[in-house]
Amino acid sequence: HVQNELPELYRDLEQNPLYRSKMPPIRKWASEQQKMVDVFMDKASGILHEAGYSADDVAVVIRPKRVSIVRDILKETHHEEYSAVVVGRTGISKVKDLFIDSVAIKLVGKIKHIPLIIVGGQPASRKILMAFDGSNGAMRGVCCIGSLLDADKCDVKICHIIKSLNFFQEGTNKLFLPKQEIDWALQQIRDVLAEMDRVRLAS
């Protein structure tokens, strides 16, 4: 957790007799925020312990914000040998996330060296839909899913969408005949099925 501390401005105001009386409510708010984070961390740790992780397997880290939440998280990913980063789609400030890109969205463009997993809704990882196009990135996604999921409890559907040949053209007149469309689709199916078979064996 990257924690917002009281800005230096508030500390400066505390030195001013005219504003000193305003500081107790601000400090009370900061204390309540700290308690909320502690409660959340205890709850999160408890969920992981119930899932079978020992106390030695779970570390709680709360650090003050140095630059920004996104950059501080990015820096943390380089400090340890992490295998993945998991974040919620939205944070505590859900209203802000409607108008400004959430931390999760900003991390998408920043974290490239390890997998980034964004979780939304009510996750129950029993059935997983995996987009697959045969690229190296897609293969890395398969390897990540294979290492994270319990194969005995999860079903994975590998999905590939074949675009029409005429999808690539502009205008209403079609350049390709129906037979060419069929031949194209069949060739794409053969190619991607070969890759999917390799994926099934690898995972």
mmCIF file with all atom_site columns, C-alpha atoms in Angstrom:
data_model
loop_
_atom_site.group_PDB
_atom_site.id
_atom_site.type_symbol
_atom_site.label_atom_id
_atom_site.label_alt_id
_atom_site.label_comp_id
_atom_site.label_asym_id
_atom_site.label_entity_id
_atom_site.label_seq_id
_atom_site.pdbx_PDB_ins_code
_atom_site.Cartn_x
_atom_site.Cartn_y
_atom_site.Cartn_z
_atom_site.occupancy
_atom_site.B_iso_or_equiv
_atom_site.pdbx_formal_charge
_atom_site.auth_seq_id
_atom_site.auth_comp_id
_atom_site.auth_asym_id
_atom_site.auth_atom_id
_atom_site.pdbx_PDB_model_num
ATOM 1   C CA . HIS A 1 1   ? 0.000   0.000   0.000   1.00 0.00 ? 1   HIS A CA 1
ATOM 2   C CA . VAL A 1 2   ? 1.321   3.416   -0.988  1.00 0.00 ? 2   VAL A CA 1
ATOM 3   C CA . GLN A 1 3   ? 0.104   5.849   1.640   1.00 0.00 ? 3   GLN A CA 1
ATOM 4   C CA . ASN A 1 4   ? -0.572  9.545   1.256   1.00 0.00 ? 4   ASN A CA 1
ATOM 5   C CA . GLU A 1 5   ? 0.947   11.331  4.231   1.00 0.00 ? 5   GLU A CA 1
ATOM 6   C CA . LEU A 1 6   ? 0.015   14.785  5.452   1.00 0.00 ? 6   LEU A CA 1
ATOM 7   C CA . PRO A 1 7   ? 1.430   17.321  2.987   1.00 0.00 ? 7   PRO A CA 1
ATOM 8   C CA . GLU A 1 8   ? 4.188   19.618  4.105   1.00 0.00 ? 8   GLU A CA 1
ATOM 9   C CA . LEU A 1 9   ? 1.716   22.506  3.833   1.00 0.00 ? 9   LEU A CA 1
ATOM 10  C CA . TYR A 1 10  ? -0.288  21.153  6.777   1.00 0.00 ? 10  TYR A CA 1
ATOM 11  C CA . ARG A 1 11  ? 2.842   20.776  8.865   1.00 0.00 ? 11  ARG A CA 1
ATOM 12  C CA . ASP A 1 12  ? 3.720   24.386  8.090   1.00 0.00 ? 12  ASP A CA 1
ATOM 13  C CA . LEU A 1 13  ? 0.248   25.535  9.096   1.00 0.00 ? 13  LEU A CA 1
ATOM 14  C CA . GLU A 1 14  ? 0.651   23.767  12.413  1.00 0.00 ? 14  GLU A CA 1
ATOM 15  C CA . GLN A 1 15  ? 3.417   26.221  13.253  1.00 0.00 ? 15  GLN A CA 1
ATOM 16  C CA . ASN A 1 16  ? 1.080   29.139  12.627  1.00 0.00 ? 16  ASN A CA 1
ATOM 17  C CA . PRO A 1 17  ? -1.034  30.037  15.723  1.00 0.00 ? 17  PRO A CA 1
ATOM 18  C CA . LEU A 1 18  ? -3.934  31.141  13.493  1.00 0.00 ? 18  LEU A CA 1
ATOM 19  C CA . TYR A 1 19  ? -4.301  27.664  11.958  1.00 0.00 ? 19  TYR A CA 1
ATOM 20  C CA . ARG A 1 20  ? -3.160  25.498  14.848  1.00 0.00 ? 20  ARG A CA 1
ATOM 21  C CA . SER A 1 21  ? -6.749  24.860  15.989  1.00 0.00 ? 21  SER A CA 1
ATOM 22  C CA . LYS A 1 22  ? -7.559  23.390  12.559  1.00 0.00 ? 22  LYS A CA 1
ATOM 23  C CA . MET A 1 23  ? -4.968  20.636  12.807  1.00 0.00 ? 23  MET A CA 1
ATOM 24  C CA . PRO A 1 24  ? -6.648  18.159  15.228  1.00 0.00 ? 24  PRO A CA 1
ATOM 25  C CA . PRO A 1 25  ? -9.463  17.265  12.763  1.00 0.00 ? 25  PRO A CA 1
ATOM 26  C CA . ILE A 1 26  ? -6.908  16.783  10.000  1.00 0.00 ? 26  ILE A CA 1
ATOM 27  C CA . ARG A 1 27  ? -4.744  14.575  12.167  1.00 0.00 ? 27  ARG A CA 1
ATOM 28  C CA . LYS A 1 28  ? -7.824  12.614  13.253  1.00 0.00 ? 28  LYS A CA 1
ATOM 29  C CA . TRP A 1 29  ? -8.682  12.033  9.600   1.00 0.00 ? 29  TRP A CA 1
ATOM 30  C CA . ALA A 1 30  ? -5.119  10.818  8.904   1.00 0.00 ? 30  ALA A CA 1
ATOM 31  C CA . SER A 1 31  ? -5.304  8.463   11.894  1.00 0.00 ? 31  SER A CA 1
ATOM 32  C CA . GLU A 1 32  ? -8.619  7.025   10.679  1.00 0.00 ? 32  GLU A CA 1
ATOM 33  C CA . GLN A 1 33  ? -7.108  6.467   7.236   1.00 0.00 ? 33  GLN A CA 1
ATOM 34  C CA . GLN A 1 34  ? -4.221  4.570   8.832   1.00 0.00 ? 34  GLN A CA 1
ATOM 35  C CA . LYS A 1 35  ? -6.629  2.406   10.835  1.00 0.00 ? 35  LYS A CA 1
ATOM 36  C CA . MET A 1 36  ? -8.630  1.654   7.686   1.00 0.00 ? 36  MET A CA 1
ATOM 37  C CA . VAL A 1 37  ? -5.483  0.512   5.892   1.00 0.00 ? 37  VAL A CA 1
ATOM 38  C CA . ASP A 1 38  ? -4.456  -1.672  8.844   1.00 0.00 ? 38  ASP A CA 1
ATOM 39  C CA . VAL A 1 39  ? -7.897  -3.320  8.924   1.00 0.00 ? 39  VAL A CA 1
ATOM 40  C CA . PHE A 1 40  ? -7.769  -3.944  5.191   1.00 0.00 ? 40  PHE A CA 1
ATOM 41  C CA . MET A 1 41  ? -4.282  -5.452  5.389   1.00 0.00 ? 41  MET A CA 1
ATOM 42  C CA . ASP A 1 42  ? -5.369  -7.777  8.212   1.00 0.00 ? 42  ASP A CA 1
ATOM 43  C CA . LYS A 1 43  ? -8.398  -8.864  6.182   1.00 0.00 ? 43  LYS A CA 1
ATOM 44  C CA . ALA A 1 44  ? -6.315  -9.396  3.031   1.00 0.00 ? 44  ALA A CA 1
ATOM 45  C CA . SER A 1 45  ? -3.699  -11.403 4.929   1.00 0.00 ? 45  SER A CA 1
ATOM 46  C CA . GLY A 1 46  ? -6.462  -13.489 6.510   1.00 0.00 ? 46  GLY A CA 1
ATOM 47  C CA . ILE A 1 47  ? -7.888  -14.387 3.094   1.00 0.00 ? 47  ILE A CA 1
ATOM 48  C CA . LEU A 1 48  ? -4.478  -15.580 1.925   1.00 0.00 ? 48  LEU A CA 1
ATOM 49  C CA . HIS A 1 49  ? -3.880  -17.557 5.119   1.00 0.00 ? 49  HIS A CA 1
ATOM 50  C CA . GLU A 1 50  ? -7.265  -19.273 4.713   1.00 0.00 ? 50  GLU A CA 1
ATOM 51  C CA . ALA A 1 51  ? -6.258  -20.146 1.156   1.00 0.00 ? 51  ALA A CA 1
ATOM 52  C CA . GLY A 1 52  ? -3.263  -22.043 2.502   1.00 0.00 ? 52  GLY A CA 1
ATOM 53  C CA . TYR A 1 53  ? -0.461  -19.488 2.554   1.00 0.00 ? 53  TYR A CA 1
ATOM 54  C CA . SER A 1 54  ? 1.627   -19.516 5.703   1.00 0.00 ? 54  SER A CA 1
ATOM 55  C CA . ALA A 1 55  ? 2.559   -16.410 7.674   1.00 0.00 ? 55  ALA A CA 1
ATOM 56  C CA . ASP A 1 56  ? 6.048   -16.579 6.135   1.00 0.00 ? 56  ASP A CA 1
ATOM 57  C CA . ASP A 1 57  ? 4.561   -16.514 2.636   1.00 0.00 ? 57  ASP A CA 1
ATOM 58  C CA . VAL A 1 58  ? 2.670   -13.239 3.108   1.00 0.00 ? 58  VAL A CA 1
ATOM 59  C CA . ALA A 1 59  ? 4.396   -9.902  3.675   1.00 0.00 ? 59  ALA A CA 1
ATOM 60  C CA . VAL A 1 60  ? 2.545   -6.660  4.346   1.00 0.00 ? 60  VAL A CA 1
ATOM 61  C CA . VAL A 1 61  ? 4.232   -3.510  3.040   1.00 0.00 ? 61  VAL A CA 1
ATOM 62  C CA . ILE A 1 62  ? 2.936   0.009   3.757   1.00 0.00 ? 62  ILE A CA 1
ATOM 63  C CA . ARG A 1 63  ? 5.093   2.813   2.445   1.00 0.00 ? 63  ARG A CA 1
ATOM 64  C CA . PRO A 1 64  ? 4.651   6.581   2.267   1.00 0.00 ? 64  PRO A CA 1
ATOM 65  C CA . LYS A 1 65  ? 4.199   8.038   -1.204  1.00 0.00 ? 65  LYS A CA 1
ATOM 66  C CA . ARG A 1 66  ? 7.489   9.336   -2.570  1.00 0.00 ? 66  ARG A CA 1
ATOM 67  C CA . VAL A 1 67  ? 6.738   10.402  -6.153  1.00 0.00 ? 67  VAL A CA 1
ATOM 68  C CA . SER A 1 68  ? 3.314   9.073   -7.168  1.00 0.00 ? 68  SER A CA 1
ATOM 69  C CA . ILE A 1 69  ? 1.368   5.898   -6.450  1.00 0.00 ? 69  ILE A CA 1
ATOM 70  C CA . VAL A 1 70  ? 1.981   4.545   -9.957  1.00 0.00 ? 70  VAL A CA 1
ATOM 71  C CA . ARG A 1 71  ? 5.716   5.323   -9.982  1.00 0.00 ? 71  ARG A CA 1
ATOM 72  C CA . ASP A 1 72  ? 6.176   4.041   -6.439  1.00 0.00 ? 72  ASP A CA 1
ATOM 73  C CA . ILE A 1 73  ? 4.507   0.726   -7.344  1.00 0.00 ? 73  ILE A CA 1
ATOM 74  C CA . LEU A 1 74  ? 6.603   0.515   -10.511 1.00 0.00 ? 74  LEU A CA 1
ATOM 75  C CA . LYS A 1 75  ? 9.772   1.091   -8.483  1.00 0.00 ? 75  LYS A CA 1
ATOM 76  C CA . GLU A 1 76  ? 8.737   -1.618  -6.008  1.00 0.00 ? 76  GLU A CA 1
ATOM 77  C CA . THR A 1 77  ? 8.401   -4.154  -8.839  1.00 0.00 ? 77  THR A CA 1
ATOM 78  C CA . HIS A 1 78  ? 12.110  -3.736  -9.563  1.00 0.00 ? 78  HIS A CA 1
ATOM 79  C CA . HIS A 1 79  ? 13.233  -4.162  -5.940  1.00 0.00 ? 79  HIS A CA 1
ATOM 80  C CA . GLU A 1 80  ? 12.203  -7.799  -5.546  1.00 0.00 ? 80  GLU A CA 1
ATOM 81  C CA . GLU A 1 81  ? 11.994  -10.767 -7.882  1.00 0.00 ? 81  GLU A CA 1
ATOM 82  C CA . TYR A 1 82  ? 8.228   -10.526 -8.321  1.00 0.00 ? 82  TYR A CA 1
ATOM 83  C CA . SER A 1 83  ? 6.520   -12.824 -10.825 1.00 0.00 ? 83  SER A CA 1
ATOM 84  C CA . ALA A 1 84  ? 3.406   -10.667 -11.297 1.00 0.00 ? 84  ALA A CA 1
ATOM 85  C CA . VAL A 1 85  ? 1.546   -7.570  -10.115 1.00 0.00 ? 85  VAL A CA 1
ATOM 86  C CA . VAL A 1 86  ? -2.132  -7.872  -9.176  1.00 0.00 ? 86  VAL A CA 1
ATOM 87  C CA . VAL A 1 87  ? -4.338  -4.785  -8.837  1.00 0.00 ? 87  VAL A CA 1
ATOM 88  C CA . GLY A 1 88  ? -8.051  -4.072  -8.671  1.00 0.00 ? 88  GLY A CA 1
ATOM 89  C CA . ARG A 1 89  ? -9.687  -2.374  -11.626 1.00 0.00 ? 89  ARG A CA 1
ATOM 90  C CA . THR A 1 90  ? -10.728 0.511   -9.366  1.00 0.00 ? 90  THR A CA 1
ATOM 91  C CA . GLY A 1 91  ? -9.410  1.737   -6.052  1.00 0.00 ? 91  GLY A CA 1
ATOM 92  C CA . ILE A 1 92  ? -11.014 3.381   -3.032  1.00 0.00 ? 92  ILE A CA 1
ATOM 93  C CA . SER A 1 93  ? -11.745 6.557   -5.028  1.00 0.00 ? 93  SER A CA 1
ATOM 94  C CA . LYS A 1 94  ? -14.260 4.995   -7.429  1.00 0.00 ? 94  LYS A CA 1
ATOM 95  C CA . VAL A 1 95  ? -15.767 8.365   -8.378  1.00 0.00 ? 95  VAL A CA 1
ATOM 96  C CA . LYS A 1 96  ? -12.322 9.704   -9.322  1.00 0.00 ? 96  LYS A CA 1
ATOM 97  C CA . ASP A 1 97  ? -11.674 6.577   -11.386 1.00 0.00 ? 97  ASP A CA 1
ATOM 98  C CA . LEU A 1 98  ? -14.734 7.389   -13.520 1.00 0.00 ? 98  LEU A CA 1
ATOM 99  C CA . PHE A 1 99  ? -13.186 10.641  -14.725 1.00 0.00 ? 99  PHE A CA 1
ATOM 100 C CA . ILE A 1 100 ? -9.457  10.051  -14.388 1.00 0.00 ? 100 ILE A CA 1
ATOM 101 C CA . ASP A 1 101 ? -7.549  6.924   -15.402 1.00 0.00 ? 101 ASP A CA 1
ATOM 102 C CA . SER A 1 102 ? -7.279  4.582   -12.436 1.00 0.00 ? 102 SER A CA 1
ATOM 103 C CA . VAL A 1 103 ? -3.947  3.384   -11.090 1.00 0.00 ? 103 VAL A CA 1
ATOM 104 C CA . ALA A 1 104 ? -4.577  0.058   -12.837 1.00 0.00 ? 104 ALA A CA 1
ATOM 105 C CA . ILE A 1 105 ? -4.981  1.690   -16.261 1.00 0.00 ? 105 ILE A CA 1
ATOM 106 C CA . LYS A 1 106 ? -1.864  3.803   -15.751 1.00 0.00 ? 106 LYS A CA 1
ATOM 107 C CA . LEU A 1 107 ? 0.143   0.719   -14.755 1.00 0.00 ? 107 LEU A CA 1
ATOM 108 C CA . VAL A 1 108 ? -0.805  -1.001  -18.033 1.00 0.00 ? 108 VAL A CA 1
ATOM 109 C CA . GLY A 1 109 ? 1.441   1.369   -19.942 1.00 0.00 ? 109 GLY A CA 1
ATOM 110 C CA . LYS A 1 110 ? 4.266   1.199   -17.390 1.00 0.00 ? 110 LYS A CA 1
ATOM 111 C CA . ILE A 1 111 ? 4.774   -2.419  -16.326 1.00 0.00 ? 111 ILE A CA 1
ATOM 112 C CA . LYS A 1 112 ? 6.274   -4.413  -19.157 1.00 0.00 ? 112 LYS A CA 1
ATOM 113 C CA . HIS A 1 113 ? 8.853   -6.673  -17.490 1.00 0.00 ? 113 HIS A CA 1
ATOM 114 C CA . ILE A 1 114 ? 6.382   -8.899  -15.564 1.00 0.00 ? 114 ILE A CA 1
ATOM 115 C CA . PRO A 1 115 ? 2.694   -9.797  -15.968 1.00 0.00 ? 115 PRO A CA 1
ATOM 116 C CA . LEU A 1 116 ? 0.097   -7.300  -14.763 1.00 0.00 ? 116 LEU A CA 1
ATOM 117 C CA . ILE A 1 117 ? -3.210  -8.840  -13.638 1.00 0.00 ? 117 ILE A CA 1
ATOM 118 C CA . ILE A 1 118 ? -6.200  -6.488  -13.312 1.00 0.00 ? 118 ILE A CA 1
ATOM 119 C CA . VAL A 1 119 ? -9.111  -7.898  -11.333 1.00 0.00 ? 119 VAL A CA 1
ATOM 120 C CA . GLY A 1 120 ? -12.674 -6.610  -11.537 1.00 0.00 ? 120 GLY A CA 1
ATOM 121 C CA . GLY A 1 121 ? -16.157 -7.772  -10.601 1.00 0.00 ? 121 GLY A CA 1
ATOM 122 C CA . GLN A 1 122 ? -16.517 -10.707 -8.221  1.00 0.00 ? 122 GLN A CA 1
ATOM 123 C CA . PRO A 1 123 ? -13.602 -12.959 -9.223  1.00 0.00 ? 123 PRO A CA 1
ATOM 124 C CA . ALA A 1 124 ? -14.044 -16.722 -8.925  1.00 0.00 ? 124 ALA A CA 1
ATOM 125 C CA . SER A 1 125 ? -11.192 -18.194 -10.941 1.00 0.00 ? 125 SER A CA 1
ATOM 126 C CA . ARG A 1 126 ? -12.886 -21.435 -11.964 1.00 0.00 ? 126 ARG A CA 1
ATOM 127 C CA . LYS A 1 127 ? -13.436 -20.677 -15.656 1.00 0.00 ? 127 LYS A CA 1
ATOM 128 C CA . ILE A 1 128 ? -10.915 -18.529 -17.496 1.00 0.00 ? 128 ILE A CA 1
ATOM 129 C CA . LEU A 1 129 ? -11.287 -17.049 -20.990 1.00 0.00 ? 129 LEU A CA 1
ATOM 130 C CA . MET A 1 130 ? -7.897  -16.442 -22.582 1.00 0.00 ? 130 MET A CA 1
ATOM 131 C CA . ALA A 1 131 ? -7.522  -14.330 -25.721 1.00 0.00 ? 131 ALA A CA 1
ATOM 132 C CA . PHE A 1 132 ? -4.941  -15.945 -27.991 1.00 0.00 ? 132 PHE A CA 1
ATOM 133 C CA . ASP A 1 133 ? -3.461  -14.835 -31.321 1.00 0.00 ? 133 ASP A CA 1
ATOM 134 C CA . GLY A 1 134 ? -0.327  -16.970 -31.437 1.00 0.00 ? 134 GLY A CA 1
ATOM 135 C CA . SER A 1 135 ? 1.998   -14.073 -30.638 1.00 0.00 ? 135 SER A CA 1
ATOM 136 C CA . ASN A 1 136 ? 4.865   -14.169 -28.154 1.00 0.00 ? 136 ASN A CA 1
ATOM 137 C CA . GLY A 1 137 ? 2.842   -11.958 -25.819 1.00 0.00 ? 137 GLY A CA 1
ATOM 138 C CA . ALA A 1 138 ? -0.075  -14.384 -25.908 1.00 0.00 ? 138 ALA A CA 1
ATOM 139 C CA . MET A 1 139 ? 2.280   -17.299 -25.210 1.00 0.00 ? 139 MET A CA 1
ATOM 140 C CA . ARG A 1 140 ? 3.679   -15.465 -22.187 1.00 0.00 ? 140 ARG A CA 1
ATOM 141 C CA . GLY A 1 141 ? 0.103   -15.017 -21.003 1.00 0.00 ? 141 GLY A CA 1
ATOM 142 C CA . VAL A 1 142 ? -0.475  -18.757 -21.302 1.00 0.00 ? 142 VAL A CA 1
ATOM 143 C CA . CYS A 1 143 ? 2.664   -19.515 -19.299 1.00 0.00 ? 143 CYS A CA 1
ATOM 144 C CA . CYS A 1 144 ? 1.583   -17.061 -16.603 1.00 0.00 ? 144 CYS A CA 1
ATOM 145 C CA . ILE A 1 145 ? -1.903  -18.550 -16.330 1.00 0.00 ? 145 ILE A CA 1
ATOM 146 C CA . GLY A 1 146 ? -0.467  -22.065 -16.277 1.00 0.00 ? 146 GLY A CA 1
ATOM 147 C CA . SER A 1 147 ? 1.783   -21.209 -13.341 1.00 0.00 ? 147 SER A CA 1
ATOM 148 C CA . LEU A 1 148 ? -0.853  -19.323 -11.335 1.00 0.00 ? 148 LEU A CA 1
ATOM 149 C CA . LEU A 1 149 ? -3.953  -21.508 -11.627 1.00 0.00 ? 149 LEU A CA 1
ATOM 150 C CA . ASP A 1 150 ? -4.750  -24.823 -9.988  1.00 0.00 ? 150 ASP A CA 1
ATOM 151 C CA . ALA A 1 151 ? -5.209  -27.177 -12.958 1.00 0.00 ? 151 ALA A CA 1
ATOM 152 C CA . ASP A 1 152 ? -7.441  -29.507 -10.940 1.00 0.00 ? 152 ASP A CA 1
ATOM 153 C CA . LYS A 1 153 ? -9.950  -26.761 -10.124 1.00 0.00 ? 153 LYS A CA 1
ATOM 154 C CA . CYS A 1 154 ? -9.979  -24.519 -13.209 1.00 0.00 ? 154 CYS A CA 1
ATOM 155 C CA . ASP A 1 155 ? -11.173 -24.727 -16.795 1.00 0.00 ? 155 ASP A CA 1
ATOM 156 C CA . VAL A 1 156 ? -9.458  -22.586 -19.418 1.00 0.00 ? 156 VAL A CA 1
ATOM 157 C CA . LYS A 1 157 ? -10.989 -21.660 -22.761 1.00 0.00 ? 157 LYS A CA 1
ATOM 158 C CA . ILE A 1 158 ? -8.498  -20.404 -25.347 1.00 0.00 ? 158 ILE A CA 1
ATOM 159 C CA . CYS A 1 159 ? -10.247 -18.007 -27.727 1.00 0.00 ? 159 CYS A CA 1
ATOM 160 C CA . HIS A 1 160 ? -9.053  -16.783 -31.123 1.00 0.00 ? 160 HIS A CA 1
ATOM 161 C CA . ILE A 1 161 ? -11.139 -14.529 -33.400 1.00 0.00 ? 161 ILE A CA 1
ATOM 162 C CA . ILE A 1 162 ? -10.554 -14.792 -37.154 1.00 0.00 ? 162 ILE A CA 1
ATOM 163 C CA . LYS A 1 163 ? -11.076 -11.557 -39.064 1.00 0.00 ? 163 LYS A CA 1
ATOM 164 C CA . SER A 1 164 ? -12.678 -11.593 -42.492 1.00 0.00 ? 164 SER A CA 1
ATOM 165 C CA . LEU A 1 165 ? -10.441 -10.764 -45.448 1.00 0.00 ? 165 LEU A CA 1
ATOM 166 C CA . ASN A 1 166 ? -12.809 -7.936  -46.327 1.00 0.00 ? 166 ASN A CA 1
ATOM 167 C CA . PHE A 1 167 ? -12.380 -6.558  -42.817 1.00 0.00 ? 167 PHE A CA 1
ATOM 168 C CA . PHE A 1 168 ? -9.142  -4.926  -43.959 1.00 0.00 ? 168 PHE A CA 1
ATOM 169 C CA . GLN A 1 169 ? -10.697 -2.977  -46.841 1.00 0.00 ? 169 GLN A CA 1
ATOM 170 C CA . GLU A 1 170 ? -12.550 0.322   -46.850 1.00 0.00 ? 170 GLU A CA 1
ATOM 171 C CA . GLY A 1 171 ? -15.800 0.985   -48.693 1.00 0.00 ? 171 GLY A CA 1
ATOM 172 C CA . THR A 1 172 ? -18.747 -1.250  -49.557 1.00 0.00 ? 172 THR A CA 1
ATOM 173 C CA . ASN A 1 173 ? -17.369 -3.157  -52.558 1.00 0.00 ? 173 ASN A CA 1
ATOM 174 C CA . LYS A 1 174 ? -15.826 -6.471  -51.537 1.00 0.00 ? 174 LYS A CA 1
ATOM 175 C CA . LEU A 1 175 ? -12.454 -7.285  -53.054 1.00 0.00 ? 175 LEU A CA 1
ATOM 176 C CA . PHE A 1 176 ? -12.452 -10.984 -52.188 1.00 0.00 ? 176 PHE A CA 1
ATOM 177 C CA . LEU A 1 177 ? -14.744 -13.736 -53.449 1.00 0.00 ? 177 LEU A CA 1
ATOM 178 C CA . PRO A 1 178 ? -16.629 -16.030 -51.038 1.00 0.00 ? 178 PRO A CA 1
ATOM 179 C CA . LYS A 1 179 ? -14.303 -18.939 -51.893 1.00 0.00 ? 179 LYS A CA 1
ATOM 180 C CA . GLN A 1 180 ? -11.264 -16.802 -51.073 1.00 0.00 ? 180 GLN A CA 1
ATOM 181 C CA . GLU A 1 181 ? -12.885 -15.905 -47.759 1.00 0.00 ? 181 GLU A CA 1
ATOM 182 C CA . ILE A 1 182 ? -13.454 -19.585 -46.958 1.00 0.00 ? 182 ILE A CA 1
ATOM 183 C CA . ASP A 1 183 ? -9.919  -20.586 -47.959 1.00 0.00 ? 183 ASP A CA 1
ATOM 184 C CA . TRP A 1 184 ? -8.516  -17.758 -45.824 1.00 0.00 ? 184 TRP A CA 1
ATOM 185 C CA . ALA A 1 185 ? -10.597 -18.793 -42.809 1.00 0.00 ? 185 ALA A CA 1
ATOM 186 C CA . LEU A 1 186 ? -9.649  -22.472 -43.145 1.00 0.00 ? 186 LEU A CA 1
ATOM 187 C CA . GLN A 1 187 ? -5.953  -21.617 -43.364 1.00 0.00 ? 187 GLN A CA 1
ATOM 188 C CA . GLN A 1 188 ? -6.233  -19.382 -40.294 1.00 0.00 ? 188 GLN A CA 1
ATOM 189 C CA . ILE A 1 189 ? -8.018  -22.163 -38.407 1.00 0.00 ? 189 ILE A CA 1
ATOM 190 C CA . ARG A 1 190 ? -5.317  -24.690 -39.303 1.00 0.00 ? 190 ARG A CA 1
ATOM 191 C CA . ASP A 1 191 ? -2.550  -22.307 -38.234 1.00 0.00 ? 191 ASP A CA 1
ATOM 192 C CA . VAL A 1 192 ? -4.092  -21.285 -34.940 1.00 0.00 ? 192 VAL A CA 1
ATOM 193 C CA . LEU A 1 193 ? -5.167  -24.842 -34.036 1.00 0.00 ? 193 LEU A CA 1
ATOM 194 C CA . ALA A 1 194 ? -1.548  -25.957 -34.378 1.00 0.00 ? 194 ALA A CA 1
ATOM 195 C CA . GLU A 1 195 ? -0.533  -23.172 -31.978 1.00 0.00 ? 195 GLU A CA 1
ATOM 196 C CA . MET A 1 196 ? -3.383  -24.009 -29.594 1.00 0.00 ? 196 MET A CA 1
ATOM 197 C CA . ASP A 1 197 ? -2.342  -27.665 -29.492 1.00 0.00 ? 197 ASP A CA 1
ATOM 198 C CA . ARG A 1 198 ? 1.153   -26.526 -28.561 1.00 0.00 ? 198 ARG A CA 1
ATOM 199 C CA . VAL A 1 199 ? -0.331  -24.320 -25.848 1.00 0.00 ? 199 VAL A CA 1
ATOM 200 C CA . ARG A 1 200 ? -2.394  -27.154 -24.372 1.00 0.00 ? 200 ARG A CA 1
ATOM 201 C CA . LEU A 1 201 ? 0.640   -29.389 -24.172 1.00 0.00 ? 201 LEU A CA 1
ATOM 202 C CA . ALA A 1 202 ? 2.807   -26.626 -22.688 1.00 0.00 ? 202 ALA A CA 1
ATOM 203 C CA . SER A 1 203 ? 0.281   -25.725 -19.990 1.00 0.00 ? 203 SER A CA 1
#
